[in-house]
Amino acid sequence: MRETPRSQGTAGDTGAGHPQHRFGRAFAHTTGAFGSGTPHRSDGRPPQTPRGVRHTGPYGRPGTTPPVPGRPAFFSFFSRPGWRFWIPFALCAAVFALVTWQVSADGPLRSADERVGQALAGQGPRPMTELLADLGSMLVAVPVLALAIGYGLWRGQRARPLMAALAMAAVPLLVVPLKIWIDRQGPLTDATGYYPSGHTATAMVAYGAAALLLAPRGRTWAMPAAVLLTLATGIGLVLRGYHWPLDVLGSLALCGMPLLALERALRAAGSRDLSRSTRRSSSRTPTG
């Protein structure tokens, strides 16, 4: 703070005195009146948002005066990281259980499903629907996942590509016993074993696992592309008359569970790799 100049009456004095404080706007940033310890505005009005009276929200979030209400406890509870896995997982399990029960027990959903499937079978241009259905074949979907696994191995990864390969290997272990147990007849054939759809399961896990391997590398297009390819496969299967709609829906719900588990495992593996690289880099940093 600049010293206050002496008045004209003392300008000729030879004795040097201590600088005197002036009361007024020069006290704009000093403590409040009478040593209150709170800052005051230079015009004498109280501050609009005093620092000492600032409150925080319910979960430690900064608020204002009066405090702004934070997120309700109900939504904060379900936004925890664990629930981001368990809620979709439970939803997939519930949909799969409902569809499987209706198909196996010849319920009303199965009757409606067969009416819709018969109306949709044969619709659309045959070359296009055949191409969409073939997106779920082992000869198309699995090589895409193999390329993603090879890319991960080339990047020096080990655990992540192995997890994706195990998820793909789990598809026949999940689908084939259900096909034998449900023994559902196909739309345009007398053959059985059509629930759940194996082509849909192959497409969902192969494209989804490949997208999960590529997504951490900044490829944000990978997961939307996997979703579109999987939905296109299901649409092609229904329009070609290869599967009933519930065959596709049940397969989507079934394979959503291992894909969610794969996503969580890949996230945990990525966190471990990051912590290892951080420790490695910190150990290499010179201390002197």
PDB file of C-alpha atoms in Angstrom:
ATOM      1  CA  MET A   1       0.000   0.000   0.000  1.00  0.00           C
ATOM      2  CA  ARG A   2       1.338   3.425  -0.887  1.00  0.00           C
ATOM      3  CA  GLU A   3       1.977   5.701   2.076  1.00  0.00           C
ATOM      4  CA  THR A   4      -0.527   8.484   2.484  1.00  0.00           C
ATOM      5  CA  PRO A   5       1.077  11.871   1.729  1.00  0.00           C
ATOM      6  CA  ARG A   6       1.241  14.314   4.553  1.00  0.00           C
ATOM      7  CA  SER A   7      -1.059  17.302   4.613  1.00  0.00           C
ATOM      8  CA  GLN A   8       0.035  20.757   3.384  1.00  0.00           C
ATOM      9  CA  GLY A   9       0.161  22.061   6.931  1.00  0.00           C
ATOM     10  CA  THR A  10       3.027  19.741   7.834  1.00  0.00           C
ATOM     11  CA  ALA A  11       4.872  19.813   4.554  1.00  0.00           C
ATOM     12  CA  GLY A  12       7.465  22.202   5.921  1.00  0.00           C
ATOM     13  CA  ASP A  13       8.147  20.264   9.069  1.00  0.00           C
ATOM     14  CA  THR A  14      11.574  18.716   9.257  1.00  0.00           C
ATOM     15  CA  GLY A  15      10.696  15.880  11.612  1.00  0.00           C
ATOM     16  CA  ALA A  16       9.772  12.669   9.893  1.00  0.00           C
ATOM     17  CA  GLY A  17       6.637  11.159  11.376  1.00  0.00           C
ATOM     18  CA  HIS A  18       4.960   7.806  10.833  1.00  0.00           C
ATOM     19  CA  PRO A  19       2.595   7.657   7.891  1.00  0.00           C
ATOM     20  CA  GLN A  20      -1.011   8.065   8.960  1.00  0.00           C
ATOM     21  CA  HIS A  21      -3.823   5.897   7.639  1.00  0.00           C
ATOM     22  CA  ARG A  22      -6.647   7.647   5.884  1.00  0.00           C
ATOM     23  CA  PHE A  23     -10.138   6.402   6.533  1.00  0.00           C
ATOM     24  CA  GLY A  24     -12.177   5.898   3.423  1.00  0.00           C
ATOM     25  CA  ARG A  25     -11.690   3.964   0.196  1.00  0.00           C
ATOM     26  CA  ALA A  26      -8.106   3.057   1.063  1.00  0.00           C
ATOM     27  CA  PHE A  27      -9.528   0.395   3.425  1.00  0.00           C
ATOM     28  CA  ALA A  28     -11.257  -1.503   0.618  1.00  0.00           C
ATOM     29  CA  HIS A  29      -9.208  -4.661   1.182  1.00  0.00           C
ATOM     30  CA  THR A  30      -8.566  -4.511   4.908  1.00  0.00           C
ATOM     31  CA  THR A  31     -10.453  -6.327   7.594  1.00  0.00           C
ATOM     32  CA  GLY A  32     -13.920  -5.241   8.624  1.00  0.00           C
ATOM     33  CA  ALA A  33     -14.716  -2.530  11.060  1.00  0.00           C
ATOM     34  CA  PHE A  34     -13.750  -2.949  14.668  1.00  0.00           C
ATOM     35  CA  GLY A  35     -11.564  -6.003  13.904  1.00  0.00           C
ATOM     36  CA  SER A  36     -14.427  -8.176  12.792  1.00  0.00           C
ATOM     37  CA  GLY A  37     -12.100 -10.210  10.575  1.00  0.00           C
ATOM     38  CA  THR A  38     -14.409 -10.156   7.539  1.00  0.00           C
ATOM     39  CA  PRO A  39     -13.716  -8.208   4.345  1.00  0.00           C
ATOM     40  CA  HIS A  40     -15.887  -5.166   3.616  1.00  0.00           C
ATOM     41  CA  ARG A  41     -16.646  -3.383   0.392  1.00  0.00           C
ATOM     42  CA  SER A  42     -15.032   0.031  -0.131  1.00  0.00           C
ATOM     43  CA  ASP A  43     -18.428   1.731  -0.245  1.00  0.00           C
ATOM     44  CA  GLY A  44     -19.398   0.459   3.185  1.00  0.00           C
ATOM     45  CA  ARG A  45     -21.997  -2.047   1.976  1.00  0.00           C
ATOM     46  CA  PRO A  46     -21.754  -5.676   3.089  1.00  0.00           C
ATOM     47  CA  PRO A  47     -20.322  -8.156   0.554  1.00  0.00           C
ATOM     48  CA  GLN A  48     -22.805 -10.105  -1.559  1.00  0.00           C
ATOM     49  CA  THR A  49     -21.079 -13.496  -1.157  1.00  0.00           C
ATOM     50  CA  PRO A  50     -18.840 -13.368   1.916  1.00  0.00           C
ATOM     51  CA  ARG A  51     -16.178 -15.995   1.836  1.00  0.00           C
ATOM     52  CA  GLY A  52     -16.649 -17.020   5.423  1.00  0.00           C
ATOM     53  CA  VAL A  53     -20.365 -17.738   4.961  1.00  0.00           C
ATOM     54  CA  ARG A  54     -20.087 -19.925   1.861  1.00  0.00           C
ATOM     55  CA  HIS A  55     -21.780 -23.312   2.340  1.00  0.00           C
ATOM     56  CA  THR A  56     -21.306 -26.645   0.642  1.00  0.00           C
ATOM     57  CA  GLY A  57     -23.904 -28.939  -0.804  1.00  0.00           C
ATOM     58  CA  PRO A  58     -25.009 -32.304   0.613  1.00  0.00           C
ATOM     59  CA  TYR A  59     -22.051 -34.215  -0.893  1.00  0.00           C
ATOM     60  CA  GLY A  60     -19.305 -31.680  -0.404  1.00  0.00           C
ATOM     61  CA  ARG A  61     -20.124 -29.765  -3.554  1.00  0.00           C
ATOM     62  CA  PRO A  62     -19.645 -26.011  -3.340  1.00  0.00           C
ATOM     63  CA  GLY A  63     -22.885 -24.126  -2.925  1.00  0.00           C
ATOM     64  CA  THR A  64     -23.943 -20.517  -2.601  1.00  0.00           C
ATOM     65  CA  THR A  65     -25.833 -18.544  -0.030  1.00  0.00           C
ATOM     66  CA  PRO A  66     -28.517 -19.784   0.361  1.00  0.00           C
ATOM     67  CA  PRO A  67     -27.146 -23.246  -0.563  1.00  0.00           C
ATOM     68  CA  VAL A  68     -28.345 -24.686  -3.844  1.00  0.00           C
ATOM     69  CA  PRO A  69     -29.900 -28.135  -3.271  1.00  0.00           C
ATOM     70  CA  GLY A  70     -27.628 -30.908  -4.515  1.00  0.00           C
ATOM     71  CA  ARG A  71     -28.541 -34.072  -6.402  1.00  0.00           C
ATOM     72  CA  PRO A  72     -31.216 -36.119  -4.602  1.00  0.00           C
ATOM     73  CA  ALA A  73     -29.863 -39.007  -2.590  1.00  0.00           C
ATOM     74  CA  PHE A  74     -31.857 -41.473  -4.704  1.00  0.00           C
ATOM     75  CA  PHE A  75     -30.046 -40.542  -7.940  1.00  0.00           C
ATOM     76  CA  SER A  76     -26.667 -40.249  -6.212  1.00  0.00           C
ATOM     77  CA  PHE A  77     -27.082 -43.782  -4.886  1.00  0.00           C
ATOM     78  CA  PHE A  78     -27.737 -45.246  -8.349  1.00  0.00           C
ATOM     79  CA  SER A  79     -24.938 -43.210  -9.971  1.00  0.00           C
ATOM     80  CA  ARG A  80     -22.237 -45.035  -8.035  1.00  0.00           C
ATOM     81  CA  PRO A  81     -19.758 -46.958 -10.209  1.00  0.00           C
ATOM     82  CA  GLY A  82     -20.980 -50.388  -9.075  1.00  0.00           C
ATOM     83  CA  TRP A  83     -24.572 -49.677 -10.010  1.00  0.00           C
ATOM     84  CA  ARG A  84     -23.518 -48.641 -13.512  1.00  0.00           C
ATOM     85  CA  PHE A  85     -22.717 -52.311 -14.033  1.00  0.00           C
ATOM     86  CA  TRP A  86     -25.380 -54.036 -11.965  1.00  0.00           C
ATOM     87  CA  ILE A  87     -28.418 -52.097 -13.208  1.00  0.00           C
ATOM     88  CA  PRO A  88     -27.851 -52.899 -16.929  1.00  0.00           C
ATOM     89  CA  PHE A  89     -26.799 -56.437 -16.006  1.00  0.00           C
ATOM     90  CA  ALA A  90     -30.011 -57.003 -14.028  1.00  0.00           C
ATOM     91  CA  LEU A  91     -32.076 -55.496 -16.833  1.00  0.00           C
ATOM     92  CA  CYS A  92     -30.536 -57.859 -19.390  1.00  0.00           C
ATOM     93  CA  ALA A  93     -31.106 -60.820 -17.074  1.00  0.00           C
ATOM     94  CA  ALA A  94     -34.747 -59.843 -16.502  1.00  0.00           C
ATOM     95  CA  VAL A  95     -35.470 -59.427 -20.229  1.00  0.00           C
ATOM     96  CA  PHE A  96     -33.763 -62.714 -21.059  1.00  0.00           C
ATOM     97  CA  ALA A  97     -35.666 -64.564 -18.328  1.00  0.00           C
ATOM     98  CA  LEU A  98     -39.008 -63.128 -19.496  1.00  0.00           C
ATOM     99  CA  VAL A  99     -38.427 -63.921 -23.161  1.00  0.00           C
ATOM    100  CA  THR A 100     -37.133 -67.418 -22.449  1.00  0.00           C
ATOM    101  CA  TRP A 101     -40.106 -68.170 -20.213  1.00  0.00           C
ATOM    102  CA  GLN A 102     -42.585 -66.984 -22.832  1.00  0.00           C
ATOM    103  CA  VAL A 103     -40.924 -68.939 -25.633  1.00  0.00           C
ATOM    104  CA  SER A 104     -40.538 -72.162 -23.664  1.00  0.00           C
ATOM    105  CA  ALA A 105     -44.029 -72.021 -22.110  1.00  0.00           C
ATOM    106  CA  ASP A 106     -45.785 -71.019 -25.355  1.00  0.00           C
ATOM    107  CA  GLY A 107     -47.017 -67.817 -23.732  1.00  0.00           C
ATOM    108  CA  PRO A 108     -48.853 -64.877 -25.289  1.00  0.00           C
ATOM    109  CA  LEU A 109     -45.595 -63.154 -26.236  1.00  0.00           C
ATOM    110  CA  ARG A 110     -44.655 -66.162 -28.350  1.00  0.00           C
ATOM    111  CA  SER A 111     -47.963 -66.057 -30.208  1.00  0.00           C
ATOM    112  CA  ALA A 112     -47.563 -62.356 -30.958  1.00  0.00           C
ATOM    113  CA  ASP A 113     -43.936 -62.933 -31.917  1.00  0.00           C
ATOM    114  CA  GLU A 114     -44.860 -65.574 -34.489  1.00  0.00           C
ATOM    115  CA  ARG A 115     -47.535 -63.360 -36.038  1.00  0.00           C
ATOM    116  CA  VAL A 116     -45.064 -60.501 -36.399  1.00  0.00           C
ATOM    117  CA  GLY A 117     -42.330 -62.807 -37.681  1.00  0.00           C
ATOM    118  CA  GLN A 118     -44.577 -64.304 -40.371  1.00  0.00           C
ATOM    119  CA  ALA A 119     -45.576 -60.829 -41.516  1.00  0.00           C
ATOM    120  CA  LEU A 120     -41.959 -59.647 -41.758  1.00  0.00           C
ATOM    121  CA  ALA A 121     -40.426 -62.768 -43.304  1.00  0.00           C
ATOM    122  CA  GLY A 122     -39.527 -62.212 -46.947  1.00  0.00           C
ATOM    123  CA  GLN A 123     -39.820 -58.424 -46.788  1.00  0.00           C
ATOM    124  CA  GLY A 124     -37.147 -56.195 -48.314  1.00  0.00           C
ATOM    125  CA  PRO A 125     -34.717 -56.841 -51.146  1.00  0.00           C
ATOM    126  CA  ARG A 126     -33.275 -60.311 -50.830  1.00  0.00           C
ATOM    127  CA  PRO A 127     -29.606 -59.411 -51.555  1.00  0.00           C
ATOM    128  CA  MET A 128     -29.668 -56.681 -48.915  1.00  0.00           C
ATOM    129  CA  THR A 129     -31.333 -58.769 -46.203  1.00  0.00           C
ATOM    130  CA  GLU A 130     -29.038 -61.698 -46.998  1.00  0.00           C
ATOM    131  CA  LEU A 131     -26.014 -59.430 -46.616  1.00  0.00           C
ATOM    132  CA  LEU A 132     -27.261 -58.104 -43.275  1.00  0.00           C
ATOM    133  CA  ALA A 133     -27.919 -61.609 -41.960  1.00  0.00           C
ATOM    134  CA  ASP A 134     -24.419 -62.719 -42.972  1.00  0.00           C
ATOM    135  CA  LEU A 135     -22.887 -60.015 -40.752  1.00  0.00           C
ATOM    136  CA  GLY A 136     -23.446 -62.403 -37.856  1.00  0.00           C
ATOM    137  CA  SER A 137     -21.711 -65.405 -39.407  1.00  0.00           C
ATOM    138  CA  MET A 138     -18.504 -66.736 -37.918  1.00  0.00           C
ATOM    139  CA  LEU A 139     -16.672 -66.033 -41.183  1.00  0.00           C
ATOM    140  CA  VAL A 140     -17.442 -62.300 -40.980  1.00  0.00           C
ATOM    141  CA  ALA A 141     -17.723 -61.323 -37.318  1.00  0.00           C
ATOM    142  CA  VAL A 142     -14.932 -63.381 -35.767  1.00  0.00           C
ATOM    143  CA  PRO A 143     -12.188 -62.062 -38.106  1.00  0.00           C
ATOM    144  CA  VAL A 144     -13.122 -58.520 -37.069  1.00  0.00           C
ATOM    145  CA  LEU A 145     -12.540 -59.451 -33.435  1.00  0.00           C
ATOM    146  CA  ALA A 146      -9.324 -61.260 -34.400  1.00  0.00           C
ATOM    147  CA  LEU A 147      -8.004 -58.065 -35.987  1.00  0.00           C
ATOM    148  CA  ALA A 148      -8.793 -56.094 -32.826  1.00  0.00           C
ATOM    149  CA  ILE A 149      -7.094 -58.749 -30.681  1.00  0.00           C
ATOM    150  CA  GLY A 150      -4.048 -58.692 -32.952  1.00  0.00           C
ATOM    151  CA  TYR A 151      -3.907 -54.921 -32.702  1.00  0.00           C
ATOM    152  CA  GLY A 152      -3.985 -55.147 -28.914  1.00  0.00           C
ATOM    153  CA  LEU A 153      -1.179 -57.691 -28.903  1.00  0.00           C
ATOM    154  CA  TRP A 154       0.853 -55.499 -31.250  1.00  0.00           C
ATOM    155  CA  ARG A 155       0.401 -52.634 -28.792  1.00  0.00           C
ATOM    156  CA  GLY A 156       1.997 -54.785 -26.115  1.00  0.00           C
ATOM    157  CA  GLN A 157      -1.216 -55.746 -24.304  1.00  0.00           C
ATOM    158  CA  ARG A 158      -1.770 -59.236 -22.938  1.00  0.00           C
ATOM    159  CA  ALA A 159      -4.668 -59.350 -20.509  1.00  0.00           C
ATOM    160  CA  ARG A 160      -7.168 -57.309 -22.538  1.00  0.00           C
ATOM    161  CA  PRO A 161      -6.983 -59.368 -25.767  1.00  0.00           C
ATOM    162  CA  LEU A 162      -7.175 -62.570 -23.728  1.00  0.00           C
ATOM    163  CA  MET A 163     -10.354 -61.361 -21.991  1.00  0.00           C
ATOM    164  CA  ALA A 164     -11.970 -60.535 -25.338  1.00  0.00           C
ATOM    165  CA  ALA A 165     -11.071 -63.975 -26.703  1.00  0.00           C
ATOM    166  CA  LEU A 166     -12.582 -65.664 -23.648  1.00  0.00           C
ATOM    167  CA  ALA A 167     -15.804 -63.675 -24.081  1.00  0.00           C
ATOM    168  CA  MET A 168     -16.070 -64.881 -27.678  1.00  0.00           C
ATOM    169  CA  ALA A 169     -15.373 -68.471 -26.623  1.00  0.00           C
ATOM    170  CA  ALA A 170     -18.225 -68.245 -24.100  1.00  0.00           C
ATOM    171  CA  VAL A 171     -20.836 -67.647 -26.843  1.00  0.00           C
ATOM    172  CA  PRO A 172     -21.339 -71.288 -27.905  1.00  0.00           C
ATOM    173  CA  LEU A 173     -21.229 -72.377 -24.276  1.00  0.00           C
ATOM    174  CA  LEU A 174     -24.198 -70.107 -23.590  1.00  0.00           C
ATOM    175  CA  VAL A 175     -26.177 -70.468 -26.808  1.00  0.00           C
ATOM    176  CA  VAL A 176     -25.918 -74.151 -27.759  1.00  0.00           C
ATOM    177  CA  PRO A 177     -27.408 -75.620 -24.520  1.00  0.00           C
ATOM    178  CA  LEU A 178     -30.314 -73.185 -24.751  1.00  0.00           C
ATOM    179  CA  LYS A 179     -30.975 -74.152 -28.367  1.00  0.00           C
ATOM    180  CA  ILE A 180     -31.126 -77.807 -27.359  1.00  0.00           C
ATOM    181  CA  TRP A 181     -33.317 -77.145 -24.324  1.00  0.00           C
ATOM    182  CA  ILE A 182     -35.851 -74.748 -25.902  1.00  0.00           C
ATOM    183  CA  ASP A 183     -35.892 -76.612 -29.245  1.00  0.00           C
ATOM    184  CA  ARG A 184     -37.892 -73.930 -31.039  1.00  0.00           C
ATOM    185  CA  GLN A 185     -38.919 -74.385 -34.638  1.00  0.00           C
ATOM    186  CA  GLY A 186     -37.799 -71.825 -37.224  1.00  0.00           C
ATOM    187  CA  PRO A 187     -40.104 -69.513 -39.187  1.00  0.00           C
ATOM    188  CA  LEU A 188     -39.767 -71.099 -42.658  1.00  0.00           C
ATOM    189  CA  THR A 189     -38.533 -74.577 -41.810  1.00  0.00           C
ATOM    190  CA  ASP A 190     -39.401 -77.642 -39.766  1.00  0.00           C
ATOM    191  CA  ALA A 191     -35.938 -77.654 -38.186  1.00  0.00           C
ATOM    192  CA  THR A 192     -35.612 -76.762 -34.523  1.00  0.00           C
ATOM    193  CA  GLY A 193     -33.045 -75.148 -32.277  1.00  0.00           C
ATOM    194  CA  TYR A 194     -33.619 -71.526 -33.268  1.00  0.00           C
ATOM    195  CA  TYR A 195     -33.795 -69.897 -29.845  1.00  0.00           C
ATOM    196  CA  PRO A 196     -31.658 -67.932 -29.097  1.00  0.00           C
ATOM    197  CA  SER A 197     -30.172 -66.658 -32.344  1.00  0.00           C
ATOM    198  CA  GLY A 198     -26.569 -67.772 -32.721  1.00  0.00           C
ATOM    199  CA  HIS A 199     -25.827 -65.253 -35.486  1.00  0.00           C
ATOM    200  CA  THR A 200     -27.034 -62.382 -33.297  1.00  0.00           C
ATOM    201  CA  ALA A 201     -24.948 -63.609 -30.377  1.00  0.00           C
ATOM    202  CA  THR A 202     -21.852 -63.927 -32.558  1.00  0.00           C
ATOM    203  CA  ALA A 203     -22.305 -60.438 -33.989  1.00  0.00           C
ATOM    204  CA  MET A 204     -22.961 -58.800 -30.629  1.00  0.00           C
ATOM    205  CA  VAL A 205     -20.002 -60.306 -28.796  1.00  0.00           C
ATOM    206  CA  ALA A 206     -17.523 -60.133 -31.680  1.00  0.00           C
ATOM    207  CA  TYR A 207     -18.253 -56.543 -32.689  1.00  0.00           C
ATOM    208  CA  GLY A 208     -18.835 -55.396 -29.111  1.00  0.00           C
ATOM    209  CA  ALA A 209     -15.604 -56.914 -27.795  1.00  0.00           C
ATOM    210  CA  ALA A 210     -13.659 -55.441 -30.724  1.00  0.00           C
ATOM    211  CA  ALA A 211     -15.123 -52.012 -29.967  1.00  0.00           C
ATOM    212  CA  LEU A 212     -14.204 -52.309 -26.290  1.00  0.00           C
ATOM    213  CA  LEU A 213     -10.618 -53.119 -27.239  1.00  0.00           C
ATOM    214  CA  LEU A 214     -10.405 -50.141 -29.593  1.00  0.00           C
ATOM    215  CA  ALA A 215     -12.367 -47.596 -27.546  1.00  0.00           C
ATOM    216  CA  PRO A 216      -9.566 -46.671 -25.049  1.00  0.00           C
ATOM    217  CA  ARG A 217      -7.421 -45.618 -28.023  1.00  0.00           C
ATOM    218  CA  GLY A 218      -9.737 -42.700 -28.741  1.00  0.00           C
ATOM    219  CA  ARG A 219     -11.817 -44.469 -31.385  1.00  0.00           C
ATOM    220  CA  THR A 220     -15.209 -43.198 -30.318  1.00  0.00           C
ATOM    221  CA  TRP A 221     -16.799 -44.533 -33.507  1.00  0.00           C
ATOM    222  CA  ALA A 222     -16.081 -48.163 -32.554  1.00  0.00           C
ATOM    223  CA  MET A 223     -18.993 -48.777 -30.172  1.00  0.00           C
ATOM    224  CA  PRO A 224     -21.687 -47.057 -32.303  1.00  0.00           C
ATOM    225  CA  ALA A 225     -20.437 -49.088 -35.272  1.00  0.00           C
ATOM    226  CA  ALA A 226     -20.690 -52.304 -33.231  1.00  0.00           C
ATOM    227  CA  VAL A 227     -24.263 -51.461 -32.195  1.00  0.00           C
ATOM    228  CA  LEU A 228     -25.291 -50.730 -35.791  1.00  0.00           C
ATOM    229  CA  LEU A 229     -23.722 -53.950 -37.090  1.00  0.00           C
ATOM    230  CA  THR A 230     -25.453 -56.021 -34.412  1.00  0.00           C
ATOM    231  CA  LEU A 231     -28.859 -54.439 -35.015  1.00  0.00           C
ATOM    232  CA  ALA A 232     -28.413 -54.837 -38.772  1.00  0.00           C
ATOM    233  CA  THR A 233     -27.693 -58.527 -38.260  1.00  0.00           C
ATOM    234  CA  GLY A 234     -30.875 -59.022 -36.240  1.00  0.00           C
ATOM    235  CA  ILE A 235     -32.988 -57.124 -38.771  1.00  0.00           C
ATOM    236  CA  GLY A 236     -31.573 -59.173 -41.633  1.00  0.00           C
ATOM    237  CA  LEU A 237     -32.260 -62.443 -39.816  1.00  0.00           C
ATOM    238  CA  VAL A 238     -35.896 -61.520 -39.204  1.00  0.00           C
ATOM    239  CA  LEU A 239     -36.533 -60.175 -42.717  1.00  0.00           C
ATOM    240  CA  ARG A 240     -34.965 -63.240 -44.304  1.00  0.00           C
ATOM    241  CA  GLY A 241     -37.141 -65.516 -42.171  1.00  0.00           C
ATOM    242  CA  TYR A 242     -34.157 -67.149 -40.495  1.00  0.00           C
ATOM    243  CA  HIS A 243     -35.278 -66.259 -36.963  1.00  0.00           C
ATOM    244  CA  TRP A 244     -38.277 -65.008 -35.034  1.00  0.00           C
ATOM    245  CA  PRO A 245     -37.990 -61.525 -33.479  1.00  0.00           C
ATOM    246  CA  LEU A 246     -37.876 -62.985 -29.964  1.00  0.00           C
ATOM    247  CA  ASP A 247     -34.960 -65.177 -31.000  1.00  0.00           C
ATOM    248  CA  VAL A 248     -33.008 -62.003 -31.723  1.00  0.00           C
ATOM    249  CA  LEU A 249     -34.220 -60.156 -28.625  1.00  0.00           C
ATOM    250  CA  GLY A 250     -33.401 -63.061 -26.327  1.00  0.00           C
ATOM    251  CA  SER A 251     -29.923 -63.339 -27.807  1.00  0.00           C
ATOM    252  CA  LEU A 252     -29.307 -59.612 -27.343  1.00  0.00           C
ATOM    253  CA  ALA A 253     -30.335 -59.798 -23.687  1.00  0.00           C
ATOM    254  CA  LEU A 254     -28.289 -62.941 -23.099  1.00  0.00           C
ATOM    255  CA  CYS A 255     -25.075 -61.614 -24.639  1.00  0.00           C
ATOM    256  CA  GLY A 256     -25.438 -58.232 -23.000  1.00  0.00           C
ATOM    257  CA  MET A 257     -24.417 -59.819 -19.699  1.00  0.00           C
ATOM    258  CA  PRO A 258     -20.988 -61.179 -20.754  1.00  0.00           C
ATOM    259  CA  LEU A 259     -20.303 -57.959 -22.660  1.00  0.00           C
ATOM    260  CA  LEU A 260     -20.973 -55.905 -19.537  1.00  0.00           C
ATOM    261  CA  ALA A 261     -18.707 -58.210 -17.552  1.00  0.00           C
ATOM    262  CA  LEU A 262     -16.032 -57.862 -20.245  1.00  0.00           C
ATOM    263  CA  GLU A 263     -16.294 -54.068 -20.171  1.00  0.00           C
ATOM    264  CA  ARG A 264     -15.842 -54.033 -16.395  1.00  0.00           C
ATOM    265  CA  ALA A 265     -12.884 -56.432 -16.566  1.00  0.00           C
ATOM    266  CA  LEU A 266     -11.208 -54.378 -19.293  1.00  0.00           C
ATOM    267  CA  ARG A 267     -11.694 -51.216 -17.265  1.00  0.00           C
ATOM    268  CA  ALA A 268     -10.090 -52.846 -14.219  1.00  0.00           C
ATOM    269  CA  ALA A 269      -7.203 -54.128 -16.329  1.00  0.00           C
ATOM    270  CA  GLY A 270      -6.687 -50.656 -17.778  1.00  0.00           C
ATOM    271  CA  SER A 271      -6.592 -49.146 -14.288  1.00  0.00           C
ATOM    272  CA  ARG A 272      -3.972 -51.684 -13.194  1.00  0.00           C
ATOM    273  CA  ASP A 273      -1.859 -51.011 -16.280  1.00  0.00           C
ATOM    274  CA  LEU A 274      -2.072 -47.267 -15.645  1.00  0.00           C
ATOM    275  CA  SER A 275      -1.013 -47.644 -12.016  1.00  0.00           C
ATOM    276  CA  ARG A 276       1.919 -49.868 -13.036  1.00  0.00           C
ATOM    277  CA  SER A 277       3.096 -47.386 -15.650  1.00  0.00           C
ATOM    278  CA  THR A 278       2.780 -44.546 -13.137  1.00  0.00           C
ATOM    279  CA  ARG A 279       4.863 -46.408 -10.552  1.00  0.00           C
ATOM    280  CA  ARG A 280       7.416 -47.327 -13.216  1.00  0.00           C
ATOM    281  CA  SER A 281       7.771 -43.753 -14.399  1.00  0.00           C
ATOM    282  CA  SER A 282       8.008 -42.403 -10.847  1.00  0.00           C
ATOM    283  CA  SER A 283      10.733 -44.910 -10.006  1.00  0.00           C
ATOM    284  CA  ARG A 284      12.747 -43.775 -13.021  1.00  0.00           C
ATOM    285  CA  THR A 285      12.493 -40.101 -12.070  1.00  0.00           C
ATOM    286  CA  PRO A 286      15.811 -38.864 -10.566  1.00  0.00           C
ATOM    287  CA  THR A 287      15.471 -37.827  -6.955  1.00  0.00           C
ATOM    288  CA  GLY A 288      18.475 -35.512  -6.864  1.00  0.00           C
TER     289      GLY A 288
END
